[in-house]
Structure formats: structure tokens, C-alpha cells
Coordinates of C-alpha atoms in Angstrom, one line a residue:
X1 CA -1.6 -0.3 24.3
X2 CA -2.4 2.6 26.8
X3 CA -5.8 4.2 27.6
X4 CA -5.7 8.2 27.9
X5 CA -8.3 9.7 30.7
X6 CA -9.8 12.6 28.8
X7 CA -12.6 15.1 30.5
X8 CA -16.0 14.5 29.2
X9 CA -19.2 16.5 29.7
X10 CA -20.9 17.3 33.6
X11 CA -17.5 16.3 35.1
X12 CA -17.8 12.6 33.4
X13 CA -14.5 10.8 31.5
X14 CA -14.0 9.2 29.5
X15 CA -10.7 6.9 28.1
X16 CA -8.9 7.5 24.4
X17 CA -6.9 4.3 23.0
X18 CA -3.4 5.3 21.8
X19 CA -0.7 2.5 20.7
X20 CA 2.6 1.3 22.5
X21 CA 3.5 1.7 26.1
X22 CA 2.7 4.6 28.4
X23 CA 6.4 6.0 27.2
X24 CA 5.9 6.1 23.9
X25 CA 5.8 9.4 21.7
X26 CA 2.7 9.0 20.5
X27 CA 0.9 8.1 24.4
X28 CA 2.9 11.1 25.7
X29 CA 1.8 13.7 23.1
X30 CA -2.0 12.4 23.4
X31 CA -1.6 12.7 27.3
X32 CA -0.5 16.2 26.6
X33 CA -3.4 17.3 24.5
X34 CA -5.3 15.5 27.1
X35 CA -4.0 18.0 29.8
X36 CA -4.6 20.9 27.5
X37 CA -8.2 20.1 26.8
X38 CA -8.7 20.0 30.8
X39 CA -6.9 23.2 31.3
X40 CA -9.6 24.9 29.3
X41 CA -12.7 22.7 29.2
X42 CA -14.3 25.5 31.3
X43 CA -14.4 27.9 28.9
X44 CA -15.7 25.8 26.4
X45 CA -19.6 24.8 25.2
X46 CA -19.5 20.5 25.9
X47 CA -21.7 18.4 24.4
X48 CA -21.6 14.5 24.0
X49 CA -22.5 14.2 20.1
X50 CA -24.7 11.4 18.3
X51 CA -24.5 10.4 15.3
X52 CA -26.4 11.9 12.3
X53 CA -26.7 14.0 9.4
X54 CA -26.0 17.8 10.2
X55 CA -26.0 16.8 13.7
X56 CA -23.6 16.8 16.4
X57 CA -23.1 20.8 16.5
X58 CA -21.0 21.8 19.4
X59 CA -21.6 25.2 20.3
X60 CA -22.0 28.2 18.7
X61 CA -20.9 31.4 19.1
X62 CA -19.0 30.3 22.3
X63 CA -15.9 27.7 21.4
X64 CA -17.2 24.2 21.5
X65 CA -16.2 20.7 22.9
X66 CA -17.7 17.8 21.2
X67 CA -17.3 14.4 22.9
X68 CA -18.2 11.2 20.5
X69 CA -18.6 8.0 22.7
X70 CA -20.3 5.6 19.7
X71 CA -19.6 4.6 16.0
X72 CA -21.5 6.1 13.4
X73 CA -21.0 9.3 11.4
X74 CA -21.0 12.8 12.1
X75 CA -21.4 16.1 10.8
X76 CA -19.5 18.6 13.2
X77 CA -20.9 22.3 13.0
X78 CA -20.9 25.0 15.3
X79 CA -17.6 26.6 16.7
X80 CA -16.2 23.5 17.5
X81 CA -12.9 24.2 18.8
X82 CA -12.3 20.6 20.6
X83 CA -13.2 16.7 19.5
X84 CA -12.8 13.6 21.8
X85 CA -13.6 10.4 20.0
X86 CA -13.0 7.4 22.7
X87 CA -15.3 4.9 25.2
X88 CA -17.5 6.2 28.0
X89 CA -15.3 5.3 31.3
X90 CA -18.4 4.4 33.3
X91 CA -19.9 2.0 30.6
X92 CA -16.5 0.8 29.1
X93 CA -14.1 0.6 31.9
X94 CA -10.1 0.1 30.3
X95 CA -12.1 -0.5 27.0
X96 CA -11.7 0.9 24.0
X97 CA -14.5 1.9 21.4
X98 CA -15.1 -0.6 19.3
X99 CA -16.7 0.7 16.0
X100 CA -15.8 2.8 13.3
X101 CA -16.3 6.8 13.6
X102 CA -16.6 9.1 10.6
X103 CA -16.5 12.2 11.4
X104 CA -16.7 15.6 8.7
X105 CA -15.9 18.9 10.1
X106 CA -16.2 20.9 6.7
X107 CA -18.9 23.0 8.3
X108 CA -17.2 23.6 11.5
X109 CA -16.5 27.5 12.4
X110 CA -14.0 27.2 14.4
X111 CA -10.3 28.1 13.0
X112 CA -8.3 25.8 15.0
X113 CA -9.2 22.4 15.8
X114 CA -7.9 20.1 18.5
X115 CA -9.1 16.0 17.5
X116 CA -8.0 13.2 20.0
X117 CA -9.3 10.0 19.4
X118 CA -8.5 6.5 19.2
X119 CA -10.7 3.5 18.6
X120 CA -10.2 -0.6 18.0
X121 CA -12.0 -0.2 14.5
X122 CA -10.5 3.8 13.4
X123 CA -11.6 7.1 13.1
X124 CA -12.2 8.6 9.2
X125 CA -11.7 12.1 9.5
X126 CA -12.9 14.9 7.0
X127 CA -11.0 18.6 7.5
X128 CA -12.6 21.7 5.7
X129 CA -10.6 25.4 5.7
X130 CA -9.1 24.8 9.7
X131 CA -5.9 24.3 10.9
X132 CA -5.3 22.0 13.7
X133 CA -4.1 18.7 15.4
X134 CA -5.5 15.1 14.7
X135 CA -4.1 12.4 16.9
X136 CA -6.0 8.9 16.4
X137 CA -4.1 6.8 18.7
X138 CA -5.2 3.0 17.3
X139 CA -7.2 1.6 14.5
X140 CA -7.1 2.3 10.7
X141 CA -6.9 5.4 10.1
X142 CA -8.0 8.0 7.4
X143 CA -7.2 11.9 7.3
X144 CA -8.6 13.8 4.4
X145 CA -7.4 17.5 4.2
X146 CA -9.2 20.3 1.7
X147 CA -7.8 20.6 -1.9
X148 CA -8.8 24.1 -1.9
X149 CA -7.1 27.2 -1.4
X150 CA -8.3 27.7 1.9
X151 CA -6.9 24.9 3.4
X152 CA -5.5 25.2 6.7
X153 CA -2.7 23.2 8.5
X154 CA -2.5 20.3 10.1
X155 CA -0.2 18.0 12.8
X156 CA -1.4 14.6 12.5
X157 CA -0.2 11.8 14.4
X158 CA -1.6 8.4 13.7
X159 CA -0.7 5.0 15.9
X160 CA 0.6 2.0 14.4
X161 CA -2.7 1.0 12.2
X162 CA -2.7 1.1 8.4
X163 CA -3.5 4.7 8.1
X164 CA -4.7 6.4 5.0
X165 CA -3.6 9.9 4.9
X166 CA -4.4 12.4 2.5
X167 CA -2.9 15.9 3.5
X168 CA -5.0 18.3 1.4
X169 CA -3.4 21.8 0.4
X170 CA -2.1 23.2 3.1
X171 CA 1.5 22.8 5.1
X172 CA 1.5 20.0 7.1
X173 CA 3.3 17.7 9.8
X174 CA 2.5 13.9 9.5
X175 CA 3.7 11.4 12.1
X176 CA 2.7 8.2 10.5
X177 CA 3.4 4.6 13.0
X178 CA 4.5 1.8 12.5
X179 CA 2.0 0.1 10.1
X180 CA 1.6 0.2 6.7
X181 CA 0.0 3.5 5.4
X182 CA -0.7 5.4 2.4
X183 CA 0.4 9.0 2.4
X184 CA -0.4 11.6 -0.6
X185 CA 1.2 14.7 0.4
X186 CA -0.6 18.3 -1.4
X187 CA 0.8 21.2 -2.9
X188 CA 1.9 22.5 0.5
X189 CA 5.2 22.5 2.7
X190 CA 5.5 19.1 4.7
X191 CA 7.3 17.1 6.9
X192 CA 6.6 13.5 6.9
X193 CA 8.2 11.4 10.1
X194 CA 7.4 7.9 8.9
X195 CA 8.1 4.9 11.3
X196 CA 6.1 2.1 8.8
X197 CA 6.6 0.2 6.0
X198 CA 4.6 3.8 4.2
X199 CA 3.5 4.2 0.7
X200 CA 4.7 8.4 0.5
X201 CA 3.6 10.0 -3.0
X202 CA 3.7 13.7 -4.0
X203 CA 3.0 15.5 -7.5
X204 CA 3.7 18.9 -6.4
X205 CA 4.6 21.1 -3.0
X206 CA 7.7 21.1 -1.2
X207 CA 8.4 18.0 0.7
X208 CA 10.3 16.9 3.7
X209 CA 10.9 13.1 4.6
X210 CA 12.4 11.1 6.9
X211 CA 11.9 7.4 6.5
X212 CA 12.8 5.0 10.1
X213 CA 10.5 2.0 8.6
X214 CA 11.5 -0.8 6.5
X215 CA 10.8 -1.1 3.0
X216 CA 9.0 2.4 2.2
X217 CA 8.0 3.3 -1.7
X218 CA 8.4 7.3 -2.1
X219 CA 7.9 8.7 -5.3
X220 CA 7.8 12.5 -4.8
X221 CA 8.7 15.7 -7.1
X222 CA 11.1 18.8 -7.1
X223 CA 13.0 20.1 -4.6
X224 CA 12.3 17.5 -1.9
X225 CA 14.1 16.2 1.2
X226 CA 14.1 12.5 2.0
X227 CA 16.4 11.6 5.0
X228 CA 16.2 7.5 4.8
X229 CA 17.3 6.1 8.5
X230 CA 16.6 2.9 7.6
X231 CA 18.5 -0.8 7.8
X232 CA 16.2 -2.1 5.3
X233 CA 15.6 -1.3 1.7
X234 CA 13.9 1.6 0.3
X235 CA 12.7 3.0 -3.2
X236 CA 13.0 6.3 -3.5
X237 CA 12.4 8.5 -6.8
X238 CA 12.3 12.4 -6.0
X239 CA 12.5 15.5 -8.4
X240 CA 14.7 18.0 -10.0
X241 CA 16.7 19.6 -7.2
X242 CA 16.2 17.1 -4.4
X243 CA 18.7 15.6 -2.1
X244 CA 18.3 12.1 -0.7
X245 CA 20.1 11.3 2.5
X246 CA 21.1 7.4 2.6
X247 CA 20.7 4.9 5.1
X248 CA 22.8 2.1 5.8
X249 CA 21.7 -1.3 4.9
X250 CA 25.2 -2.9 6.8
X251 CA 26.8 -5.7 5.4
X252 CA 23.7 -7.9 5.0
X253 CA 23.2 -8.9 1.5
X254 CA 20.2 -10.7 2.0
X255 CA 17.9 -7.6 2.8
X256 CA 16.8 -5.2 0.2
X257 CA 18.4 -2.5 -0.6
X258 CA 17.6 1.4 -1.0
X259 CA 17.1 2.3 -4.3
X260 CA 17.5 6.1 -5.4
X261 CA 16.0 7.4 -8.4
X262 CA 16.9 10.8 -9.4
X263 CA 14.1 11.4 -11.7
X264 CA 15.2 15.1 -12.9
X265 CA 18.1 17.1 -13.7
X266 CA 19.7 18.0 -10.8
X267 CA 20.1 16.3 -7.7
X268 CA 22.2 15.2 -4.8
X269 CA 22.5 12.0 -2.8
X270 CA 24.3 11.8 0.5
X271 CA 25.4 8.8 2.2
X272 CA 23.6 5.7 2.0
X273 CA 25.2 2.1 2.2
X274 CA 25.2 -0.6 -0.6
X275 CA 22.9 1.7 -2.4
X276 CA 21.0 1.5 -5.9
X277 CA 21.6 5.5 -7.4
X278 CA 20.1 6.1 -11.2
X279 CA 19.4 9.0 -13.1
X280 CA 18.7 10.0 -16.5
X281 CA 20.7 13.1 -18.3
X282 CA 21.0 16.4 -16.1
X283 CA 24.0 17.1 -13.1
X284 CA 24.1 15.1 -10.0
X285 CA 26.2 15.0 -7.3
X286 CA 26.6 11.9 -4.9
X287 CA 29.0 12.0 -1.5
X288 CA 29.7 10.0 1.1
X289 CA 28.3 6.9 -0.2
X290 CA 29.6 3.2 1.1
X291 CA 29.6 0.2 -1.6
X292 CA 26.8 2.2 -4.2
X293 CA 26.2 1.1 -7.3
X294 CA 25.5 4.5 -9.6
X295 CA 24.0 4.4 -12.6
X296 CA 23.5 8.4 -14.5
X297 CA 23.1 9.1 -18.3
X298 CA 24.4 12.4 -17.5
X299 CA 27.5 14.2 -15.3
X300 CA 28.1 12.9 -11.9
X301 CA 30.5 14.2 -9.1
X302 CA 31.1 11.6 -7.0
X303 CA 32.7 13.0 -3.4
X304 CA 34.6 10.8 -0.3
X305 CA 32.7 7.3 -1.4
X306 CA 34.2 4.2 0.2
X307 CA 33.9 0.8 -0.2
X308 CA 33.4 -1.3 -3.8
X309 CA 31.4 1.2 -6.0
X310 CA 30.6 1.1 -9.6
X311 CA 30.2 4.2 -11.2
X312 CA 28.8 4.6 -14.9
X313 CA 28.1 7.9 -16.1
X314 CA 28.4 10.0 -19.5
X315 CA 30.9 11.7 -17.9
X316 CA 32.2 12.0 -13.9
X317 CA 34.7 14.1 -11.5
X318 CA 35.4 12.2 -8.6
X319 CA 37.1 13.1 -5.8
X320 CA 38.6 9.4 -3.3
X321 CA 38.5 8.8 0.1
X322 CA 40.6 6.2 2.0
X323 CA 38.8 2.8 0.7
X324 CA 37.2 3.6 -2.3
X325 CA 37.4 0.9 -4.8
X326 CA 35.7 2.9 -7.7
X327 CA 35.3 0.6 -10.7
X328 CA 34.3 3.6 -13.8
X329 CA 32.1 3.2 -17.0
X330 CA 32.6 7.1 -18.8
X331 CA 29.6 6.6 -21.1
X332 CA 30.0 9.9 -23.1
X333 CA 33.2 11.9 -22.3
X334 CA 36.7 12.0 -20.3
X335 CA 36.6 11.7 -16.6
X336 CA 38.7 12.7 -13.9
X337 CA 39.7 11.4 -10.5
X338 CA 41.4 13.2 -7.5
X339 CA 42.7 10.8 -4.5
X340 CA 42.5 11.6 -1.2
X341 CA 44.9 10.7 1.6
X342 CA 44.9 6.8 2.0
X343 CA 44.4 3.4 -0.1
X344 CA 42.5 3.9 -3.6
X345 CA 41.4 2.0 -6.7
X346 CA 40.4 3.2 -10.1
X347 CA 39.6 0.9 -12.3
X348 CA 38.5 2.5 -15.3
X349 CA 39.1 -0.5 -18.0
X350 CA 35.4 -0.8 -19.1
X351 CA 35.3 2.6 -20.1
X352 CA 35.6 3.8 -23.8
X353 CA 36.7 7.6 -22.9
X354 CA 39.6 8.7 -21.4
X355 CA 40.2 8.7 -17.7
X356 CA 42.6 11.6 -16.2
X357 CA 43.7 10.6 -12.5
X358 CA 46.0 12.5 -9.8
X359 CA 46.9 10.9 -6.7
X360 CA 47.1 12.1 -3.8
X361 CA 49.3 15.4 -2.7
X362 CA 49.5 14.6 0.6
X363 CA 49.8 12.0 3.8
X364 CA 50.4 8.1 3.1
X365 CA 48.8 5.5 0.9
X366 CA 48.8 3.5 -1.9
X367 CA 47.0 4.1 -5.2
X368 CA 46.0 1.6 -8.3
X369 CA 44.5 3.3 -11.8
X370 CA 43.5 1.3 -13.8
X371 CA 42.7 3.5 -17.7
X372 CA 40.1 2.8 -20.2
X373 CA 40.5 1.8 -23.8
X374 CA 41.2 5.7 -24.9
X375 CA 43.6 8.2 -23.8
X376 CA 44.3 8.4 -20.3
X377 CA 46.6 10.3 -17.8
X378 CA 47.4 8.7 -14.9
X379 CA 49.7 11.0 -12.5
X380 CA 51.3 9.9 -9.6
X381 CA 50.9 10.9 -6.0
X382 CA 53.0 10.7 -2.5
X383 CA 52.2 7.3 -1.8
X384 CA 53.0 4.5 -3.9
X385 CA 51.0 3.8 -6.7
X386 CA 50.3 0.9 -9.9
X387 CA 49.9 2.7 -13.2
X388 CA 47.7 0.5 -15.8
X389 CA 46.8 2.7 -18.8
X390 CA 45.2 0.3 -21.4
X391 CA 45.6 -1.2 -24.5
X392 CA 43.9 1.4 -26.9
X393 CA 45.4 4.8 -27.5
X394 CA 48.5 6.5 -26.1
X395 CA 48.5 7.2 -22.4
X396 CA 50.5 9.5 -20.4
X397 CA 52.3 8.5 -17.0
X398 CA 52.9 12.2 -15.1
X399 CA 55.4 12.2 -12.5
X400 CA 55.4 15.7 -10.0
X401 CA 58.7 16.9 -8.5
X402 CA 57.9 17.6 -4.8
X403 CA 54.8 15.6 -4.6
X404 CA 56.5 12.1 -6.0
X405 CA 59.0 10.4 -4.2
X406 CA 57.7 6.6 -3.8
X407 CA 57.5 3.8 -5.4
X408 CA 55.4 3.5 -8.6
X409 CA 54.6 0.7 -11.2
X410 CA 53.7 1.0 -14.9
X411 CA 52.2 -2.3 -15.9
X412 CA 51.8 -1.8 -19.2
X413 CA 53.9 0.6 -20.6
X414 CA 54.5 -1.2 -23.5
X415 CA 51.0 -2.4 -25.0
X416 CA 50.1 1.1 -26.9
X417 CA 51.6 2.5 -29.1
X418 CA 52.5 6.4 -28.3
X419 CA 52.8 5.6 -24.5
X420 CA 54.9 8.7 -22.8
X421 CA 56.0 9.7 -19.4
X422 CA 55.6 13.5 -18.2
X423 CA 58.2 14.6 -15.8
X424 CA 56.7 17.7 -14.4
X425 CA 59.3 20.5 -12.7
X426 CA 62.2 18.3 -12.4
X427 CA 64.7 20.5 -13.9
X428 CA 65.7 18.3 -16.1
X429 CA 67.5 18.9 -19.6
X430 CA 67.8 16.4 -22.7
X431 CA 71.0 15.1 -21.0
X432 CA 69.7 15.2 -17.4
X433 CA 67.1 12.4 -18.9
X434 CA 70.0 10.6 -20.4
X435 CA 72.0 10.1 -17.3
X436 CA 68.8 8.9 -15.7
X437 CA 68.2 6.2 -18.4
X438 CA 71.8 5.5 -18.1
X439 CA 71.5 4.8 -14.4
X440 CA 68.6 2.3 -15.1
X441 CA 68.1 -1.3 -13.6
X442 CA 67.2 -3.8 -15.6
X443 CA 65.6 -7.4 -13.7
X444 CA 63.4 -9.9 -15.0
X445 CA 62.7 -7.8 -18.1
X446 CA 61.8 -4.5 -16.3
X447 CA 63.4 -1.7 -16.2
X448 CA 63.6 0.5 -13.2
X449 CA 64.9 4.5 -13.4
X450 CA 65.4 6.9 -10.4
X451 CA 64.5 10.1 -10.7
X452 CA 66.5 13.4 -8.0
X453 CA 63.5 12.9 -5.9
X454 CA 64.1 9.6 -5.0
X455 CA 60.9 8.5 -7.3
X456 CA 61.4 4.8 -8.6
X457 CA 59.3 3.9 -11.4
X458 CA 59.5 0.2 -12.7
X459 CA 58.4 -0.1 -16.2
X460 CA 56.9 -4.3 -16.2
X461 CA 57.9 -5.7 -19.8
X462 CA 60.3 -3.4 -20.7
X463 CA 63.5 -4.3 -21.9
X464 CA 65.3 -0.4 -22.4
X465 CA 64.1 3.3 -22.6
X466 CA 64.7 6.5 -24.4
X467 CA 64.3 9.8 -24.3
X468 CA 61.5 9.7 -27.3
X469 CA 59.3 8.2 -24.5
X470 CA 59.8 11.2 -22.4
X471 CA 58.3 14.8 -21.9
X472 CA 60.1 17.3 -19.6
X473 CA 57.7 20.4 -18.4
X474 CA 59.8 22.3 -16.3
X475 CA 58.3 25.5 -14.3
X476 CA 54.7 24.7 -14.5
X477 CA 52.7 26.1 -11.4

């Protein structure tokens, strides 16, 4: 804990308690205001203020300095432009004050107000129509802003006490520490920097949060910004139109972990590891993400996850990243996956709609679809790839002259009815096909074809092939 020398009336001092060491944020931006105040403390009115009803007035037409050296409560009027709430240095050498201060400033003149306090106990603060800075170093704190439409701005900065903050209407910066507060953010723009274990709620106003505590609880509305830096779990539920930027929890399964609630009908989550996503019907949009476990009633595109990630949604585009392992539930319509470059799995066999999936056009790698119980299309890429399509309807296995060329495996060719392969731009004619079935190797009861590409497609279970079982699409761009 640092004390902070502040100037005082007739040349006296007097000493402001601020949390954490003398390089801390917090001590460094309150020995800052502390220099400002004496850069200008001889233009201003200074008075040392008791406590009182209406009392306390600093000032009038002149800007005002009003220095508060006891507990109690008071009513600040005047033009006060400055407020010091701390220990007399002569009486309370190195020692914080003790009690609680209340302090109301609704009647102050002045349009800009500068507060620096810090006390043992806390410092309750009541703002009117001013803008201005509040910085209560230690204690429990509590910052009340107007509700009306005059209500000015604020930067307030708070230690590491359990601080109840209450922004008002205007746009405001909140710095809360490291304990555990309460913040209800107004109708206003803000930007919330919270370091504790916070309680951050919002009906309305546009807001902007970044989380670096454990264990937060935000609930907040449209169009919002939460930026969650933390290794510990979170629960966050914003609004329509609001994206949520994930922490990472690491591999530690024993700690909570971030939950994301996408409470309207549009919204976006970036990043995040072994995240908790839901959302109810609407359009989302989730990228990035390591080992998430997504849950929307409605469309989801999913973009570059990683890791083991189960995906249920009415319906969702999703486009791979090396190490995804994206096990699908398509609630309500056909999906469709797109591989990227590298090692992929999509297992889509507890889904009860069709699954289309590409892989990959380019570089290396090695891809495993998995289909649902409908209809699904599972093409090949340029890396080798296992080809599971289901036992329900007829599935299609696509094959891409110029982007095949490896190895692939139909597993279950055999187990629908209907089953086809697609042989797109291969030039082939009815007896082109023919010589390829011809050609055929046939081990262990699977059969293996080559296609001019080099393509080798073993077909597991299957004795013999015909033509029947094949589509030619020749010149499709």
C-alpha cells in the first residue's frame, strides 16, 4: 500500500492511501493527479471541509479546492473544481484515514471535477451534472453517477476494495481493482477495464469490456464489446450484435470455464479456449475458437476452430483449420464444411440432416468425414482422406480431377442403398469408367480403382463395382 503526498491548505499536506506498490497503475495515476492539483493549487479557493449538512462549500465564484481530513458526510457546493479526501500528515504521519467519508457533490457548480481520495474504511461518492475524475485508492468503494440527461462523464479508478459502482448516464471509463465489485453501467458509451472477480450488468448504452479477473458475471445488452483476458472462467451473456473475444482457460480442466451467451440474434465470438458458446435462433458467427463446445438454435459459421469441438446448430457453414476435430449436430437443415490446409475431422453421425463436405484444395493433410443419417456429400481433397457417409439415405463420394490425387477410403460404401461416386472433370466416357473398374484390385474384400490422376479410392466391404454406381460430370467450372 502507498501513501500519495497531496497539497493541502496554508502550505500543509496531507497523505492519500492508494493500493499496491509505488509502481502500480493505479499509485502512478493518483501521483499524477497529485502533481496536477499542485501545479494549480494557486489559482484555486482552498478550504479544509467539515462535515455537515449543506456544508463544506469550497469557493465560489473563484474555482475551489476542498480538502476532507475526517469521516462524516458532506455536502460539496460552491465551484468546487478540486476534492482531496485523505489523513492530515502532521496528525496522521504514514497513516491513512480511518473512517468512512460520504461525500455529495449534486450542488457543486463547477463543470469538471477532479476527486482523489483513499481511505482504510472508503469513500461514497454522489456525482450531479459534472464530468470528471474519481480515483479512491483503498477501501470500499461506491460511485453513484446522475440518471439524468445532464449527466456528465466520468474516469473512475477504484483500488482493490469491493467497490460499488454505478455509472449514471453519461459515457464513462471505469478502472475497477482487484476485488470483488459491482458495476451497473448507464445508457451511455463505456469502457470497463476490470482486474476483479466483477459483477458487470447493463440494460441499455453501448458497452466496452475487458475482463483480466477470474470468475466475472457480465450480463449486458446490444451491441457490446467484451474482450475476456482471463485464465479462469467467465459468464458472459451480451446482446444482439455483440462480439465476445475469448480467453484461454489452457488445458486445465479443473478450473471453470468461460461461458458465452449470445442472448440475441446476431452475434460473434472470437477466440476463446475450452469455451461454453449458446444461443437461441438468429445468425452467429464463431472463429478462432480452441476445444469449444457450441450450442445455437439457429445458423452458425464456424471459422479456423481447432482442437475437439462440438458443434450443434439448426443449421452451420464451417470453414477447418489444421486440428479441428469438429464433431456436428445439424438440428434443422444441411450443413456444409470446407477444410483448410492440414489434419481435419468431421464427424457428423449424430446429425439427422445432411452434411456436404470439400476437403481441402490445397497444401498437405489428411481429412476424416464422418456423414449423418441423411444425405450427405463428402468430396475429397489433395491430401488423403476416410469417407464415412452413414447408414440412412444415399450419399455421394465426389472425386475432383486436378485437386485429387491421394489416397482415399470409403468405409461404407455399401451400407445405403443408392450410394454413388461423382467423378468430376475427368474426361471420362461410359467406357473410360469400364476400363477403370476393369483395372480394379481386389484384397481382403475391398476393392481398390485408380483413377488418370493417380487417385486410389479403396471401397472397405466391397466385393465388385459398376458403372450404375457412378456419375461422370465432365466440364464443370
Amino acid at each position: 500500500m502507498a501513501i500519495i503526498t497531496v497539497v493541502g491548505a496554508s502550505g500543509g499536506q496531507v497523505q492519500v492511501t492508494v493500493d499496491g506498490s509505488q509502481n502500480s497503475t493505479l499509485v502512478k495515476q493518483a501521483d499524477a493527479l497529485s502533481s496536477k492539483l499542485s501545479g494549480v493549487v494557486d489559482t484555486l479557493d482552498v478550504r479544509y471541509l467539515t462535515p455537515g449538512a449543506n456544508n463544506g462549500q469550497a469557493g465560489s465564484n473563484q474555482a475551489g479546492y476542498g480538502v476532507i481530513t475526517s469521516a462524516g458526510s458532506y455536502n460539496v457546493a460552491g465551484n468546487a473544481e478540486w476534492l482531496s479526501i485523505d489523513s492530515d500528515s502532521t496528525a496522521q504521519p504514514g497513516s491513512a484515514l480511518a473512517g468512512w467519508v460520504n461525500v455529495d457533490i449534486t450542488k457543486d457548480t463547477a463543470q469538471n471535477v477532479t476527486v482523489l481520495g483513499g481511505t482504510e474504511a472508503g469513500i461514497s461518492f454522489r456525482a450531479g451534472s459534472q464530468s470528471g475524475t474519481f480515483l479512491a485508492g483503498s477501501g470500499d468503494n461506491r460511485f453513484q453517477g446522475s440518471n439524468l440527461s445532464t449527466a456528465g462523464d466520468w474516469n473512475i479508478l477504484t483500488g482493490d476494495g469491493n467497490d460499488i459502482i454505478d455509472t449514471g448516464a453519461g459515457n464513462n471509463t471505469i478502472a475497477a481493482g482487484a476485488g470483488d465489485n459491482t458495476i451497473t453501467l448507464g445508457t451511455g458509451v463505456n469502457y470497463v477495464h476490470s482486474d476483479g472477480q466483477d459483477t458487470i450488468t447493463a440494460t441499455a448504452g453501448t458497452q466496452n469490456i475487458t475482463l483480466n479477473g477470474a470468475s466475472s458475471v457480465v450480463q449486458v445488452g446490444a451491441n457490446s464489446l467484451v474482450v475476456d483476458n482471463s485464465a479462469d472462467g467467465e459468464q458472459i451473456t451480451v446482446g444482439g450484435g455483440s462480439t465476445v473475444i475469448g480467453g484461454s482457460n489452457g488445458n486445465d480442466t479443473s478450473v471453470p470455464h468461460t461461458s458465452i451467451n449470445l442472448a440475441g440474434s446476431t452475434g460473434t465470438v472470437i477466440g476463446g479456449q475450452l469455451s461454453t458458446i449458446s444461443a437461441a435462433y438468429g445468425d452467429f458467427e464463431v472463429s478462432n475458437t480452441n476445444a469449444a463446445n457450441v450450442d445455437v438454435s439457429g445458423s452458425l459459421t464456424f471459422i479456423r476452430g481447432t482442437g475437439v469441438t462440438t458443434i450443434t446448430a439448426g443449421q452451420t457453414t464451417i470453414f477447418g483449420a489444421n486440428g479441428l476435430d469438429a464433431i456436428v449436430n445439424s438440428t434443422a437443415g444441411t450443413s456444409l464444411f470446407v477444410a483448410n490446409e492440414g489434419n481435419e475431422t468431421l464427424d457428423g453421425a449424430s446429425s439427422a440432416f445432411g452434411i456436404h463436405a470439400f476437403g481441402t484444395t490445397y497444401g498437405t493433410g489428411n481429412q476424416l468425414f464422418i456423414g449423418g443419417s441423411a444425405s450427405d456429400t463428402l468430396v475429397g481433397g489433395v491430401g488423403n482422406a476416410t469417407m464415412q457417409g452413414g447408414t440412412g439415405a444415399a450419399n455421394v463420394f465426389g472425386f475432383r480431377d486436378g485437386i485429387a490425387g491421394a489416397d482415399y477410403t470409403i468405409s461404407d460404401f455399401g451400407s445405403a442403398a443408392g450410394n454413388s461416386v461423382l467423378l468430376v472433370n475427368y474426361g471420362y466416357s461410359d467406357a473410360d469408367l469400364q476400363k477403370v473398374l476393369d483395372a480394379a484390385t481386389h484384397k481382403d474384400g475391398n476393392t481398390t480403382i485408380t483413377l488418370s490422376d493417380q487417385s486410389q479410392i479403396t471401397f472397405v466391404g466391397v466385393d465388385s463395382l459398376n458403372t450404375s454406381q457412378f456419375n461422370i460430370a465432365n466440364n464443370i467450372k
